[in-house]
Coordinates of C-alpha atoms (C1' of nucleotides) in Angstrom, one line a residue:
Chain A
M1 CA -81.6 9.6 58.8
S2 CA -83.9 12.0 60.4
H3 CA -87.3 13.2 59.4
Q4 CA -89.6 15.5 57.6
L5 CA -92.8 14.2 58.9
S6 CA -96.2 15.7 59.6
P7 CA -97.9 14.0 62.6
E8 CA -100.0 11.7 60.5
E9 CA -96.9 10.6 58.6
V10 CA -95.4 9.2 61.8
S11 CA -98.2 6.7 61.8
P12 CA -97.3 3.1 61.6
A13 CA -98.0 3.0 58.0
G14 CA -95.5 5.5 56.4
V15 CA -97.3 4.5 53.3
D16 CA -96.5 7.6 51.3
F17 CA -92.8 6.8 51.3
L18 CA -90.6 4.2 49.8
P19 CA -90.1 1.7 52.5
G20 CA -86.6 1.0 53.9
L21 CA -84.9 3.7 51.9
A22 CA -83.8 7.1 53.3
L23 CA -81.7 10.1 52.4
D24 CA -78.9 11.6 54.5
F25 CA -77.4 15.0 53.9
V26 CA -74.1 16.4 54.7
I27 CA -74.8 20.1 54.3
F28 CA -71.6 22.2 54.2
G29 CA -71.4 25.9 55.0
F30 CA -68.4 28.1 55.4
H31 CA -68.2 30.8 58.1
Q32 CA -65.4 32.5 59.9
N33 CA -62.9 30.3 58.2
Q34 CA -64.5 27.1 59.4
L35 CA -66.3 24.4 57.5
K36 CA -69.6 23.6 59.2
I37 CA -72.4 21.2 58.7
L38 CA -76.0 21.2 59.8
L39 CA -77.0 18.8 62.5
L40 CA -80.4 18.1 64.2
E41 CA -80.7 17.7 67.9
Y42 CA -83.6 15.6 69.2
R43 CA -85.7 16.9 72.0
N44 CA -84.8 15.6 75.4
T45 CA -82.4 13.0 74.2
G46 CA -79.0 14.7 73.6
L47 CA -78.8 12.8 70.3
F48 CA -77.5 14.4 67.2
A49 CA -78.1 13.3 63.6
L50 CA -77.6 14.4 60.0
P51 CA -80.7 15.9 58.4
G52 CA -82.5 13.3 56.4
G53 CA -85.7 12.4 54.7
F54 CA -87.6 9.9 52.7
I55 CA -88.7 9.4 49.1
R56 CA -92.3 9.7 48.1
Q57 CA -93.8 6.9 46.0
N58 CA -94.2 9.2 43.0
E59 CA -91.0 11.1 43.3
N60 CA -87.6 10.7 41.6
L61 CA -84.8 10.0 44.0
N62 CA -82.8 13.2 43.2
D63 CA -86.0 15.2 43.3
A64 CA -86.7 13.9 46.8
A65 CA -83.2 15.0 47.8
R66 CA -83.9 18.6 46.5
R67 CA -87.2 18.7 48.2
V68 CA -85.9 17.6 51.6
L69 CA -82.9 19.9 51.3
A70 CA -85.2 22.8 50.6
E71 CA -87.3 21.9 53.6
R72 CA -84.3 21.9 55.9
T73 CA -82.6 25.0 54.6
S74 CA -85.3 27.1 52.9
L75 CA -83.0 27.2 49.9
T76 CA -83.5 26.0 46.4
D77 CA -81.0 25.7 43.5
I78 CA -78.4 24.2 45.7
F79 CA -75.2 22.5 44.7
L80 CA -76.0 18.8 45.5
E81 CA -74.2 15.6 44.8
Q82 CA -75.0 12.0 45.5
F83 CA -71.9 10.3 46.8
Y84 CA -72.5 6.9 48.3
T85 CA -75.2 4.5 49.5
F86 CA -74.9 3.1 53.0
G87 CA -76.4 -0.3 53.6
D88 CA -74.8 -2.1 56.5
L89 CA -77.0 -3.9 58.9
A90 CA -75.1 -2.5 61.8
R91 CA -75.7 1.0 60.7
Y92 CA -79.3 1.0 62.0
D93 CA -79.6 0.8 65.7
V94 CA -83.3 1.0 66.8
A95 CA -82.6 2.2 70.3
P96 CA -81.8 5.8 69.5
M97 CA -84.8 6.1 67.2
R98 CA -87.1 4.6 69.8
A99 CA -85.7 7.1 72.3
I100 CA -86.3 9.9 69.9
M101 CA -89.9 8.9 69.3
E102 CA -90.7 8.3 72.9
A103 CA -89.2 11.7 73.9
K104 CA -91.6 13.1 71.4
G105 CA -94.5 11.3 73.1
I106 CA -94.9 8.6 70.5
T107 CA -94.9 5.0 71.6
P108 CA -94.1 3.0 68.5
T109 CA -95.0 -0.6 68.0
D110 CA -92.1 -3.0 67.6
N111 CA -92.5 -3.2 63.9
H112 CA -93.1 0.5 63.3
W113 CA -91.7 1.4 59.9
L114 CA -89.3 3.9 61.4
L115 CA -87.7 1.1 63.5
R116 CA -87.0 -1.2 60.6
R117 CA -83.8 -1.4 58.7
F118 CA -83.0 1.5 56.4
V119 CA -80.6 1.8 53.5
S120 CA -79.6 5.4 53.1
V121 CA -78.4 7.4 50.0
G122 CA -75.9 10.0 51.0
Y123 CA -75.8 13.5 49.4
Y124 CA -73.5 16.4 50.1
A125 CA -74.6 20.0 49.5
L126 CA -72.8 23.3 49.5
I127 CA -74.9 26.2 50.7
D128 CA -74.7 29.8 51.8
F129 CA -74.2 30.0 55.5
T130 CA -75.7 33.5 55.6
K131 CA -78.8 32.8 53.5
A132 CA -79.9 29.5 54.9
V133 CA -82.6 29.4 57.5
P134 CA -82.2 26.0 59.1
I135 CA -85.5 24.5 60.1
P136 CA -85.7 21.5 62.4
D137 CA -88.0 18.6 61.5
S138 CA -91.0 17.4 63.4
L139 CA -88.9 15.1 65.7
S140 CA -86.1 17.5 66.5
D141 CA -85.5 20.6 68.5
T142 CA -82.9 22.4 66.6
C143 CA -81.2 22.4 63.3
T144 CA -77.9 24.3 63.7
W145 CA -74.4 24.6 62.5
Y146 CA -71.5 22.6 64.0
E147 CA -67.9 23.0 63.1
L148 CA -66.6 19.9 61.2
T149 CA -63.6 19.8 63.6
A150 CA -65.8 19.7 66.7
L151 CA -68.8 17.5 66.0
P152 CA -70.8 16.0 68.8
T153 CA -71.3 12.2 68.8
L154 CA -73.7 11.3 66.1
I155 CA -76.2 8.5 66.0
Q156 CA -75.8 5.4 63.9
D157 CA -73.1 5.6 61.2
H158 CA -73.5 9.3 60.6
R159 CA -69.9 10.1 61.5
L160 CA -68.8 7.7 58.7
I161 CA -71.2 9.4 56.3
V162 CA -69.6 12.8 57.2
Q163 CA -66.2 11.3 56.7
K164 CA -67.0 9.9 53.3
A165 CA -68.7 13.2 52.2
L166 CA -65.6 15.1 53.1
E167 CA -63.4 12.7 51.2
T168 CA -65.6 13.0 48.2
L169 CA -65.7 16.8 48.4
R170 CA -61.9 16.9 48.6
A171 CA -61.5 14.6 45.6
D172 CA -64.1 16.5 43.6
L173 CA -62.3 19.8 44.3
D174 CA -59.4 18.9 42.0
Q175 CA -61.4 17.6 39.1
K176 CA -65.2 17.6 38.9
L177 CA -65.7 20.9 40.6
T178 CA -63.4 22.9 38.2
G179 CA -66.0 22.1 35.6
F180 CA -68.7 23.9 37.6
N181 CA -67.3 27.4 37.8
Q182 CA -69.6 28.5 40.5
W183 CA -69.5 25.6 42.9
A184 CA -67.8 27.7 45.6
A185 CA -70.2 30.6 45.2
P186 CA -72.6 29.5 47.9
L187 CA -69.8 29.1 50.4
L188 CA -68.5 32.7 49.9
S189 CA -70.2 36.0 49.7
D190 CA -71.0 37.2 46.2
I191 CA -67.8 39.2 46.1
F192 CA -64.6 38.0 47.7
T193 CA -60.8 38.4 47.8
M194 CA -58.4 35.9 46.5
A195 CA -57.4 35.3 50.2
D196 CA -61.0 34.4 51.0
L197 CA -61.0 31.9 48.2
Q198 CA -57.7 30.5 49.3
R199 CA -58.9 30.1 52.9
L200 CA -61.9 28.2 51.7
Y201 CA -59.7 25.8 49.7
E202 CA -57.3 25.4 52.6
T203 CA -60.1 24.7 55.0
I204 CA -61.7 22.1 52.8
L205 CA -58.4 20.4 52.0
G206 CA -57.1 20.7 55.6
Q207 CA -53.7 21.9 54.4
P208 CA -52.0 25.2 53.6
L209 CA -51.5 26.2 50.0
H210 CA -48.9 28.6 48.5
R211 CA -50.3 32.0 48.1
S212 CA -48.9 33.0 44.7
S213 CA -49.3 29.6 43.1
F214 CA -52.9 29.5 44.2
Q215 CA -53.6 32.9 42.8
R216 CA -52.1 32.0 39.4
K217 CA -53.9 28.7 39.2
M218 CA -57.3 30.3 40.0
L219 CA -56.8 33.0 37.5
S220 CA -55.6 30.6 34.9
L221 CA -58.9 28.7 35.2
G222 CA -60.6 31.7 33.7
I223 CA -63.6 31.4 36.1
L224 CA -63.0 34.7 38.0
E225 CA -63.9 38.2 37.1
R226 CA -61.8 40.9 38.7
L227 CA -63.6 44.0 40.0
D228 CA -62.4 47.4 41.1
K229 CA -60.2 46.9 44.1
K230 CA -61.3 48.2 47.3
Y231 CA -61.8 46.2 50.5
G232 CA -61.1 48.9 53.2
G233 CA -59.4 46.5 55.5
G234 CA -56.3 47.2 57.4
A235 CA -53.1 49.0 57.0
H236 CA -52.0 47.4 53.8
K237 CA -52.5 47.2 50.1
A238 CA -56.1 46.8 49.3
P239 CA -56.7 43.5 47.5
Y240 CA -58.8 43.2 44.3
L241 CA -62.3 41.8 44.7
Y242 CA -63.5 39.0 42.5
R243 CA -66.7 37.3 41.6
F244 CA -67.4 34.2 39.6
K245 CA -68.1 34.7 36.0
T246 CA -71.7 34.0 35.1
D247 CA -71.3 31.5 32.5
T248 CA -72.7 28.5 30.7
N249 CA -72.3 25.9 33.4
P250 CA -73.9 22.5 33.2
G251 CA -76.2 21.9 36.1
P252 CA -74.6 20.2 39.1
I253 CA -76.6 17.1 39.6
E254 CA -76.4 14.4 37.0
Chain B
M1 CA -82.2 -5.3 37.6
S2 CA -82.5 -8.9 36.8
H3 CA -82.8 -11.8 39.2
Q4 CA -81.4 -14.5 41.3
L5 CA -84.5 -16.2 42.3
S6 CA -85.4 -19.8 43.1
P7 CA -89.0 -20.6 42.0
E8 CA -90.5 -19.9 45.4
E9 CA -88.8 -16.6 45.5
V10 CA -90.8 -15.4 42.5
S11 CA -93.8 -15.7 44.7
P12 CA -95.9 -12.6 45.2
A13 CA -94.3 -12.1 48.6
G14 CA -90.6 -11.7 47.9
V15 CA -90.4 -11.5 51.6
D16 CA -86.8 -12.5 52.1
F17 CA -85.6 -9.4 50.3
L18 CA -85.6 -5.7 51.0
P19 CA -88.5 -4.3 49.1
G20 CA -88.0 -1.8 46.3
L21 CA -84.3 -2.0 46.3
A22 CA -82.1 -3.8 43.8
L23 CA -78.6 -4.1 42.6
D24 CA -77.3 -3.8 39.1
F25 CA -73.9 -4.8 37.9
V26 CA -71.7 -3.7 35.1
I27 CA -69.2 -6.5 34.9
F28 CA -66.2 -5.7 32.8
G29 CA -64.0 -8.2 31.2
F30 CA -61.2 -7.8 28.6
H31 CA -60.7 -10.1 25.7
Q32 CA -59.1 -9.7 22.3
N33 CA -58.5 -6.0 22.9
Q34 CA -62.1 -5.4 23.6
L35 CA -63.9 -4.3 26.8
K36 CA -66.9 -6.5 27.3
I37 CA -69.7 -6.7 29.8
L38 CA -72.0 -9.5 30.9
L39 CA -75.6 -9.3 29.8
L40 CA -78.6 -11.5 30.4
E41 CA -81.0 -12.4 27.7
Y42 CA -84.5 -13.4 28.7
R43 CA -86.2 -16.4 27.2
N44 CA -88.4 -15.8 24.2
T45 CA -88.4 -12.0 24.6
G46 CA -85.4 -10.7 22.9
L47 CA -84.8 -8.5 25.9
F48 CA -81.4 -7.8 27.4
A49 CA -80.5 -6.6 30.8
L50 CA -77.6 -6.1 33.2
P51 CA -77.2 -8.8 35.8
G52 CA -78.8 -7.8 39.1
G53 CA -80.1 -9.0 42.3
F54 CA -81.7 -8.2 45.6
I55 CA -80.6 -7.7 49.2
R56 CA -81.6 -10.1 51.9
Q57 CA -83.2 -8.8 55.0
N58 CA -80.2 -9.9 57.1
E59 CA -77.5 -9.0 54.7
N60 CA -75.2 -6.0 54.3
L61 CA -75.6 -4.1 51.1
N62 CA -72.1 -4.7 49.9
D63 CA -72.2 -8.3 51.0
A64 CA -75.3 -8.8 48.9
A65 CA -73.4 -7.3 46.0
R66 CA -70.5 -9.9 46.5
R67 CA -73.0 -12.7 46.8
V68 CA -74.9 -11.9 43.6
L69 CA -71.7 -11.3 41.7
A70 CA -70.4 -14.7 42.8
E71 CA -73.7 -16.3 41.7
R72 CA -73.5 -14.8 38.2
T73 CA -69.8 -15.3 37.6
S74 CA -68.8 -18.2 39.9
L75 CA -65.9 -15.9 41.1
T76 CA -65.1 -14.5 44.5
D77 CA -62.6 -11.9 45.6
I78 CA -63.6 -9.6 42.8
F79 CA -62.7 -6.0 42.4
L80 CA -66.0 -4.3 43.0
E81 CA -67.0 -0.7 43.4
Q82 CA -70.3 0.9 44.1
F83 CA -70.7 3.9 41.8
Y84 CA -74.2 5.4 41.8
T85 CA -77.8 4.8 42.9
F86 CA -80.5 5.2 40.3
G87 CA -83.9 6.2 41.5
D88 CA -85.8 7.9 38.7
L89 CA -89.5 6.9 38.4
A90 CA -89.1 6.6 34.7
R91 CA -86.4 4.0 35.0
Y92 CA -88.8 1.3 35.9
D93 CA -91.1 0.2 33.1
V94 CA -93.3 -2.7 34.1
A95 CA -94.0 -3.9 30.5
P96 CA -90.7 -5.6 29.9
M97 CA -90.7 -7.3 33.3
R98 CA -94.2 -8.5 32.8
A99 CA -93.2 -9.9 29.4
I100 CA -90.2 -11.6 30.9
M101 CA -92.3 -13.3 33.6
E102 CA -95.0 -14.3 31.2
A103 CA -92.5 -15.8 28.8
K104 CA -91.4 -17.8 31.8
G105 CA -94.9 -19.1 32.4
I106 CA -95.6 -16.8 35.4
T107 CA -98.7 -14.6 35.3
P108 CA -98.0 -12.0 38.0
T109 CA -100.7 -10.1 39.7
D110 CA -100.7 -6.3 39.1
N111 CA -99.1 -5.6 42.4
H112 CA -96.5 -8.3 42.2
W113 CA -93.5 -7.1 44.0
L114 CA -91.3 -7.4 40.9
L115 CA -93.6 -5.0 39.1
R116 CA -93.3 -2.3 41.6
R117 CA -90.9 0.6 41.5
F118 CA -87.3 -0.2 42.3
V119 CA -84.4 2.0 43.2
S120 CA -81.1 0.4 42.1
V121 CA -77.6 0.6 43.5
G122 CA -75.0 0.4 40.7
Y123 CA -71.8 -1.5 41.0
Y124 CA -69.0 -2.1 38.6
A125 CA -66.7 -5.1 38.7
L126 CA -63.5 -6.1 36.9
I127 CA -63.2 -9.8 36.4
D128 CA -61.1 -12.3 34.5
F129 CA -62.7 -13.1 31.2
T130 CA -61.1 -16.5 31.0
K131 CA -61.9 -17.6 34.5
A132 CA -65.5 -16.5 34.8
V133 CA -68.3 -19.0 34.2
P134 CA -71.3 -16.8 33.5
I135 CA -74.5 -18.4 34.9
P136 CA -77.9 -17.1 33.8
D137 CA -80.4 -16.5 36.6
S138 CA -83.8 -18.2 36.8
L139 CA -85.6 -15.8 34.5
S140 CA -83.0 -15.7 31.7
D141 CA -81.7 -17.9 29.0
T142 CA -78.1 -16.8 28.7
C143 CA -75.5 -14.8 30.5
T144 CA -72.9 -13.9 28.0
W145 CA -70.3 -11.3 27.0
Y146 CA -71.0 -8.4 24.7
E147 CA -68.6 -5.8 23.4
L148 CA -69.1 -2.5 25.0
T149 CA -69.0 -0.9 21.5
A150 CA -71.8 -3.1 20.2
L151 CA -74.4 -3.6 22.9
P152 CA -77.9 -4.6 22.1
T153 CA -80.8 -2.5 23.3
L154 CA -81.1 -2.8 27.0
I155 CA -84.3 -2.6 29.1
Q156 CA -85.1 0.3 31.4
D157 CA -82.2 2.7 32.1
H158 CA -79.5 0.0 31.8
R159 CA -77.7 1.8 29.0
L160 CA -77.4 4.9 31.3
I161 CA -76.0 2.7 34.0
V162 CA -73.4 1.3 31.7
Q163 CA -72.5 4.8 30.6
K164 CA -72.0 6.0 34.2
A165 CA -70.1 2.9 35.1
L166 CA -67.7 3.5 32.3
E167 CA -67.2 7.1 33.2
T168 CA -66.5 6.1 36.8
L169 CA -64.0 3.5 35.7
R170 CA -62.2 6.0 33.5
A171 CA -62.1 8.6 36.3
D172 CA -60.9 6.0 38.8
L173 CA -58.1 4.9 36.4
D174 CA -56.1 8.0 36.9
Q175 CA -56.4 8.2 40.7
K176 CA -58.1 5.7 42.9
L177 CA -57.0 2.7 41.0
T178 CA -53.3 3.5 41.2
G179 CA -53.7 2.9 44.9
F180 CA -54.7 -0.7 44.2
N181 CA -51.7 -2.1 42.5
Q182 CA -53.5 -5.1 41.2
W183 CA -56.8 -3.7 40.0
A184 CA -55.9 -4.6 36.4
A185 CA -54.9 -8.1 37.3
P186 CA -58.3 -9.7 36.6
L187 CA -58.5 -8.1 33.2
L188 CA -55.1 -9.5 32.0
S189 CA -53.5 -12.9 32.3
D190 CA -51.1 -13.4 35.2
I191 CA -48.2 -12.5 33.0
F192 CA -48.4 -9.8 30.3
T193 CA -46.3 -7.5 28.2
M194 CA -46.2 -3.8 28.5
A195 CA -48.0 -3.6 25.2
D196 CA -50.8 -5.7 26.7
L197 CA -51.2 -3.3 29.5
Q198 CA -51.1 -0.3 27.3
R199 CA -53.9 -1.8 25.1
L200 CA -56.0 -2.3 28.2
Y201 CA -55.6 1.3 29.2
E202 CA -56.2 2.5 25.6
T203 CA -59.4 0.4 25.4
I204 CA -60.8 1.7 28.7
L205 CA -59.9 5.3 28.0
G206 CA -60.9 5.1 24.3
Q207 CA -57.9 6.9 23.1
P208 CA -54.3 6.1 22.1
L209 CA -51.4 6.6 24.5
H210 CA -47.8 7.3 23.7
R211 CA -45.8 4.1 24.0
S212 CA -42.6 5.3 25.7
S213 CA -44.4 7.7 28.0
F214 CA -46.8 5.0 29.0
Q215 CA -43.9 2.6 29.7
R216 CA -42.0 5.0 31.9
K217 CA -45.1 6.0 33.8
M218 CA -46.1 2.4 34.6
L219 CA -42.6 1.5 35.6
S220 CA -42.3 4.6 37.8
L221 CA -45.4 3.5 39.8
G222 CA -43.3 0.6 41.1
I223 CA -46.2 -1.8 40.8
L224 CA -44.7 -4.1 38.1
E225 CA -42.2 -6.9 38.4
R226 CA -40.2 -7.6 35.3
L227 CA -39.6 -11.3 34.5
D228 CA -37.3 -13.0 32.0
K229 CA -38.1 -11.8 28.6
K230 CA -39.5 -14.3 26.2
Y231 CA -42.8 -14.1 24.4
G232 CA -42.1 -16.0 21.2
G233 CA -44.1 -13.7 19.1
G234 CA -43.1 -12.5 15.6
A235 CA -40.0 -11.4 13.8
H236 CA -39.1 -8.7 16.3
K237 CA -37.4 -8.1 19.6
A238 CA -39.1 -10.2 22.3
P239 CA -40.6 -8.0 25.0
Y240 CA -40.2 -8.4 28.7
L241 CA -43.0 -10.1 30.5
Y242 CA -44.4 -8.4 33.7
R243 CA -46.6 -9.3 36.5
F244 CA -48.0 -7.2 39.3
K245 CA -46.1 -7.2 42.5
T246 CA -47.8 -9.0 45.3
D247 CA -48.0 -6.3 47.8
T248 CA -49.9 -4.9 50.8
N249 CA -52.9 -3.5 49.0
P250 CA -55.9 -2.3 50.9
G251 CA -59.0 -4.2 50.0
P252 CA -61.0 -2.7 47.2
I253 CA -64.4 -2.1 48.6
E254 CA -64.9 0.5 51.2
Chain C
dT1 C1' -29.7 -8.6 6.6
dC2 C1' -34.0 -6.6 7.0
dA3 C1' -38.4 -5.4 8.9
dA4 C1' -40.9 -5.2 13.0
dA5 C1' -41.5 -4.2 17.6
dA6 C1' -39.5 -3.2 22.0
dG7 C1' -36.4 -0.7 25.3
dT8 C1' -34.0 3.6 26.3
dG9 C1' -32.2 8.4 25.8
dT10 C1' -32.8 13.3 24.7
dT11 C1' -35.1 17.4 24.2
dA12 C1' -38.9 20.4 24.6
dC13 C1' -42.8 21.8 26.8
dT14 C1' -45.9 22.5 30.7
dA15 C1' -47.3 22.9 35.3
dT16 C1' -46.1 23.5 39.9
dT17 C1' -43.3 25.0 43.7
dA18 C1' -40.6 28.1 46.1
dC19 C1' -38.9 32.4 46.8
dA20 C1' -38.0 37.3 45.9
dC21 C1' -39.4 41.7 45.0
dC22 C1' -42.3 45.5 44.4
dC23 C1' -46.7 48.0 45.3
dA24 C1' -50.5 50.1 47.9
dT25 C1' -52.5 51.3 52.2
dG26 C1' -53.5 53.4 56.6
dA27 C1' -51.9 53.9 61.1
Chain D
dT1 C1' -42.3 56.0 56.9
dC2 C1' -43.2 51.7 58.2
dA3 C1' -45.4 47.4 58.9
dT4 C1' -48.7 44.7 56.6
dG5 C1' -50.6 42.1 53.2
dG6 C1' -51.4 41.7 48.1
dG7 C1' -49.8 41.3 43.2
dT8 C1' -46.4 39.9 40.0
dG9 C1' -41.8 38.0 38.3
dT10 C1' -38.4 34.4 38.2
dA11 C1' -35.8 30.4 38.9
dA12 C1' -35.9 25.5 40.2
dT13 C1' -38.2 21.3 39.8
dA14 C1' -41.2 17.6 38.3
dG15 C1' -44.0 15.5 35.1
dT16 C1' -45.3 14.7 30.4
dA17 C1' -45.1 14.6 25.4
dA18 C1' -42.7 13.9 21.3
dC19 C1' -39.2 12.0 18.8
dA20 C1' -34.9 9.6 17.8
dC21 C1' -32.0 5.9 18.3
dT22 C1' -30.6 1.4 19.5
dT23 C1' -31.6 -3.6 20.5
dT24 C1' -33.5 -8.0 19.6
dT25 C1' -35.8 -11.3 17.0
dG26 C1' -37.5 -14.5 13.2
dA27 C1' -38.1 -14.7 8.5

DNA sequence: TCAAAAGTGTTACTATTACACCCATGA
DNA sequence: TCATGGGTGTAATAGTAACACTTTTGA
């Protein structure tokens, strides 16, 4: 994980947080027909990591996830799903974390709480690329978007976490997500064409879909509202514009 | 969770385990056309709980799950899946745990590690009802089977955990499990009729299935091997007996 | 020989795929 | 008017559901 820490919280105690337990986030955005995720880059180290955080002593696990996500993206009401908990011993290598802290001017003791073993609960989120304002945490330089197909090397087991998040997202696409009519809303603009929606599906699934079948299937789900057609694009028939029906969805997190 | 503890491990330290993190198990068995799960009953308290355990400092999370499961059931090589991590503050009520310890003759201090907040990683397992030898842990009297449709009141949020485990099992049935040809093997005897298999499916899903469609679908999966028909049952045509093909399955846990 | 339960065949229905065709648009 | 891309129609296919019919068995 990485960190949302005020200076005093980097103290050896870390007392306000549950020990040994962290959160890691795979935050998906969609821009220019590419799936992207947010990564932190640590100052003077060339190390990249997933955004992460810790759980306060008096805070529900899922509430902590929402809080940290809001801190990293400045967004609330985000589609957020817990997908797996990672607890291998090998996942936690102290060397990168020590390098990160030393580059930050902190010389941790050998038993500093940040250098101990962590078990990490993985969440994936779907957010609006255009609305998010990524904010680095106190140990990192930048919090920026990277294309899923061109990720830098990540610390610890973060690549595995990304992999598993993507698998879960793909599996959810065909089942769970059809229950939440608006799951895709943050990944697209408010109003979009059927081609936009299809490109999103194709990018997530990593495979092409048949145009007319896709259109019929989406319309048959009854989750789209067709608006006046316009879209002043190129020299061709102007497509309809759609938006998601505002409906009685259950909340995303369980 | 409940506990796999030698007497010295109930000491205030609990040092050998990761603090604040537990495992809870929903262990499914199938007997007399009923889905059952293993529950622990605590001595002199009338309290029931899911089997559980803790993670050693030098142990992988999933390895800890296999170890604890083996301790409770005397079985290894079990189909085991992690399905959710439960971290609400409200889930942990100290009163029942204190009652359990006091009934056992232990008077814990207020900050005893077992009375603090726990986050719990949920696993579900499928095991052979006839081969398991349920073993209570050091704080409980009995470890026995209860029908899923007639569970006693459980401590903490254990009913929610059972609910979520069942939902996951049902969802997995239609997708993930078809990849593991032998997932159902522990729930049935080595050799079974198609009707046996259908009753298992119907019991898990909680709904009747069409006989001939079910048969065709199962056979089309190519995971069953038909043996000589016998089954000296009643006054009717003797059904074929089947077994699962021994094949090149991937291991269950990821 | 009859009732019960199992295996198989047939038809209907549904969903998906693949392809064709037409429509609207702006250069 | 023509190339481009979008909407809709249709046939082929696959999978499932529903039902009928046949087979086997022990009483």
